[in-house]
Coordinates of C-alpha atoms in Angstrom, one line a residue:
M1 CA 3.5 -63.2 -127.2
T2 CA 4.6 -63.0 -130.9
Y3 CA 7.5 -61.1 -132.5
Q4 CA 7.9 -60.7 -136.3
G5 CA 5.3 -63.3 -136.9
Y6 CA 6.7 -66.1 -134.7
Y7 CA 5.7 -67.2 -131.1
V8 CA 8.1 -66.2 -128.3
F9 CA 8.6 -69.2 -126.0
D10 CA 9.3 -67.1 -122.9
V11 CA 8.9 -69.8 -120.2
R12 CA 11.8 -69.4 -117.8
P13 CA 13.7 -72.7 -117.5
L14 CA 15.2 -74.4 -114.5
K15 CA 18.7 -73.2 -113.4
S16 CA 19.7 -76.8 -112.5
P17 CA 20.7 -78.7 -114.5
E18 CA 22.5 -75.6 -115.9
P19 CA 21.2 -74.6 -119.3
G20 CA 23.5 -75.6 -122.1
M21 CA 24.6 -73.9 -125.3
D22 CA 26.7 -75.5 -128.0
F23 CA 28.1 -73.8 -131.1
L24 CA 28.0 -75.2 -134.6
N25 CA 30.9 -73.6 -136.5
E26 CA 30.9 -75.4 -139.8
Y27 CA 33.5 -74.7 -142.4
V28 CA 34.5 -76.1 -145.9
L29 CA 38.0 -76.6 -147.0
V30 CA 38.3 -74.6 -150.3
G31 CA 42.1 -74.8 -151.0
N32 CA 44.7 -77.5 -150.8
Q33 CA 47.1 -77.7 -147.9
I34 CA 50.3 -76.1 -149.1
Q35 CA 53.1 -75.9 -146.5
Q36 CA 50.7 -76.4 -143.6
Q37 CA 48.3 -73.7 -144.7
A38 CA 44.8 -74.2 -145.8
K39 CA 41.9 -71.9 -146.8
Y40 CA 38.5 -72.3 -145.2
S41 CA 35.1 -70.9 -146.0
H42 CA 33.3 -70.3 -142.7
K43 CA 29.6 -70.7 -142.5
L44 CA 27.2 -68.9 -140.0
T45 CA 27.6 -69.8 -136.4
E46 CA 24.4 -71.5 -135.1
R47 CA 23.7 -72.5 -131.5
T48 CA 22.0 -75.5 -129.9
L49 CA 20.2 -74.5 -126.6
K50 CA 19.2 -77.0 -124.0
F51 CA 16.8 -76.1 -121.2
S52 CA 14.9 -78.1 -118.6
Y53 CA 11.4 -77.3 -117.4
L54 CA 9.5 -78.5 -114.3
Q55 CA 5.8 -79.3 -114.2
S56 CA 3.8 -79.6 -111.0
S57 CA 0.7 -81.2 -112.5
A58 CA -0.6 -83.3 -115.3
T59 CA -2.2 -80.1 -116.8
E60 CA 1.2 -78.4 -117.0
R61 CA 2.8 -81.5 -118.5
E62 CA 0.1 -81.7 -121.1
W63 CA 0.6 -78.0 -122.0
Y64 CA 4.3 -78.7 -122.8
R65 CA 3.4 -81.8 -124.8
R66 CA 0.8 -79.8 -126.8
F67 CA 3.4 -77.0 -127.4
F68 CA 5.9 -79.6 -128.7
D69 CA 3.2 -81.2 -130.9
S70 CA 2.1 -77.9 -132.3
Y71 CA 5.5 -77.2 -133.8
K72 CA 5.8 -80.8 -135.2
G73 CA 9.2 -81.5 -133.8
R74 CA 11.8 -80.1 -136.1
Y75 CA 9.4 -78.4 -138.4
G76 CA 8.0 -75.2 -136.8
K77 CA 9.9 -72.1 -135.9
F78 CA 9.7 -69.9 -132.8
W79 CA 11.8 -67.5 -130.7
V80 CA 13.7 -68.7 -127.6
P81 CA 15.6 -66.3 -125.2
S82 CA 19.1 -67.3 -123.9
W83 CA 17.9 -66.9 -120.3
K84 CA 21.2 -65.4 -119.2
R85 CA 22.3 -61.8 -118.9
D86 CA 24.1 -61.4 -122.2
Y87 CA 24.3 -57.6 -121.9
S88 CA 25.2 -55.5 -118.8
L89 CA 24.0 -51.9 -119.1
A90 CA 26.6 -49.2 -118.4
V91 CA 23.9 -46.6 -117.8
A92 CA 20.1 -46.7 -117.7
A93 CA 18.3 -46.4 -121.1
A94 CA 15.7 -43.6 -121.2
P95 CA 12.2 -44.1 -122.5
G96 CA 12.1 -43.8 -126.3
A97 CA 15.8 -44.5 -126.6
S98 CA 17.0 -46.3 -129.8
Q99 CA 20.4 -46.9 -128.4
F100 CA 21.9 -48.3 -125.1
R101 CA 25.4 -48.5 -123.7
C102 CA 26.6 -51.8 -122.2
V103 CA 29.9 -53.1 -120.8
Q104 CA 32.1 -54.2 -123.7
A105 CA 32.3 -58.0 -123.8
F106 CA 33.6 -58.8 -127.3
R107 CA 31.0 -61.5 -127.6
S108 CA 31.1 -61.6 -131.4
S109 CA 34.8 -61.9 -131.9
A110 CA 34.7 -65.6 -132.9
L111 CA 31.1 -65.9 -134.1
R112 CA 29.7 -65.5 -137.6
G113 CA 26.2 -64.3 -137.5
Y114 CA 24.5 -61.4 -139.2
K115 CA 21.1 -61.1 -137.5
R116 CA 20.8 -60.6 -133.8
H117 CA 17.7 -59.9 -131.7
L118 CA 17.2 -59.1 -128.0
Y119 CA 14.6 -60.1 -125.4
I120 CA 14.0 -57.9 -122.3
P121 CA 11.7 -59.7 -119.8
T122 CA 9.9 -56.9 -118.0
D123 CA 6.2 -56.4 -117.2
S124 CA 5.6 -55.7 -120.9
S125 CA 8.3 -57.9 -122.4
L126 CA 10.1 -56.4 -125.3
C127 CA 11.7 -58.0 -128.4
T128 CA 13.9 -55.9 -130.6
K129 CA 16.5 -56.2 -133.4
I130 CA 20.1 -55.0 -133.2
Q131 CA 20.7 -52.6 -136.1
A132 CA 24.3 -51.7 -135.3
V133 CA 27.1 -52.1 -132.7
S134 CA 30.0 -49.7 -132.2
S135 CA 32.7 -49.5 -129.5
N136 CA 33.3 -46.3 -127.5
L137 CA 35.7 -46.1 -124.5
G138 CA 35.3 -49.6 -123.3
E139 CA 31.6 -49.7 -123.9
E140 CA 29.5 -51.1 -126.7
V141 CA 26.8 -48.8 -128.1
I142 CA 24.0 -50.9 -129.5
T143 CA 21.4 -49.4 -131.8
I144 CA 18.0 -51.2 -131.8
N145 CA 14.7 -51.1 -133.6
P146 CA 12.0 -51.0 -132.3
Y147 CA 13.2 -48.7 -129.4
F148 CA 12.6 -48.9 -125.7
V149 CA 9.2 -47.5 -125.0
N150 CA 9.5 -47.6 -121.2
G151 CA 13.3 -47.3 -120.9
L152 CA 15.5 -49.8 -119.0
V153 CA 17.2 -49.8 -115.6
I154 CA 20.7 -51.0 -115.0
V155 CA 19.7 -54.1 -113.1
G156 CA 17.4 -55.3 -115.9
E157 CA 18.1 -58.4 -117.9
I158 CA 18.9 -58.1 -121.6
M159 CA 19.4 -61.4 -123.4
D160 CA 19.9 -62.7 -126.9
L161 CA 16.8 -64.0 -128.7
Y162 CA 17.1 -66.8 -131.2
L163 CA 14.8 -68.0 -133.9
C164 CA 14.8 -71.8 -133.3
R165 CA 13.2 -75.1 -134.0
F166 CA 13.1 -78.2 -131.8
D167 CA 16.2 -80.3 -132.2
D168 CA 14.4 -83.5 -131.3
D169 CA 11.7 -85.6 -132.9
S170 CA 10.2 -87.0 -129.7
F171 CA 8.7 -85.6 -126.4
R172 CA 10.1 -87.2 -123.3
C173 CA 9.0 -86.5 -119.8
E174 CA 10.8 -87.7 -116.6
M175 CA 9.0 -88.2 -113.3
V176 CA 10.9 -86.8 -110.3
D177 CA 10.4 -86.8 -106.6
N178 CA 8.4 -90.1 -106.5
G179 CA 6.1 -88.8 -109.2
A180 CA 5.1 -85.5 -107.5
W181 CA 6.8 -83.5 -110.3
S182 CA 7.7 -84.1 -113.9
Q183 CA 10.6 -82.6 -115.9
V184 CA 11.1 -82.2 -119.6
Q185 CA 14.2 -81.2 -121.4
F186 CA 14.0 -79.3 -124.7
S187 CA 16.8 -78.9 -127.2
F188 CA 16.5 -76.1 -129.6
Q189 CA 18.5 -75.5 -132.8
E190 CA 19.1 -71.9 -133.9
L191 CA 18.1 -71.0 -137.5
Q192 CA 20.4 -68.1 -138.3
K193 CA 19.8 -68.3 -142.1
E194 CA 16.1 -68.0 -141.6
T195 CA 16.2 -65.2 -138.9
P196 CA 14.5 -62.1 -140.2

């Protein structure tokens, strides 16, 4: 599946070890410290995602290696979902809806990022861009484009989708359970400045 010209790496990772997410919140000191006060210029918040994947055969292991090689380590860009429920619907979204209401979570209060995309893993997975967010009586009203063609039920997963590159230059695979399985851990770096 592709979205806005980039491949969506929609392979569900293992739940253990727990997927990791680190935040890069860089800033530059732009003023001298005067009486214990300083001025900072904040940069965009970018995330590092870490997921583990299990392979049951040499064929699967080779698929992951080819995928890694095809993006040349830190060079190529692709989409990666967060693989957690980032949004909890307050009510079901009707087919053709360009907005949905979710439980307010104040996720963006300490984050600086301008472009956000969503991934909804259904039978016909949907990727969409957040156009606007507003608050209304303890709920967030999120406007998206493109809209929900098939609607969305309350129990459905809605997760953030990040434009990323690999955050590692080498592919490492660990054999587990006496060689019956193999496991690879990928680290992805968000590219907020390059996100369409």
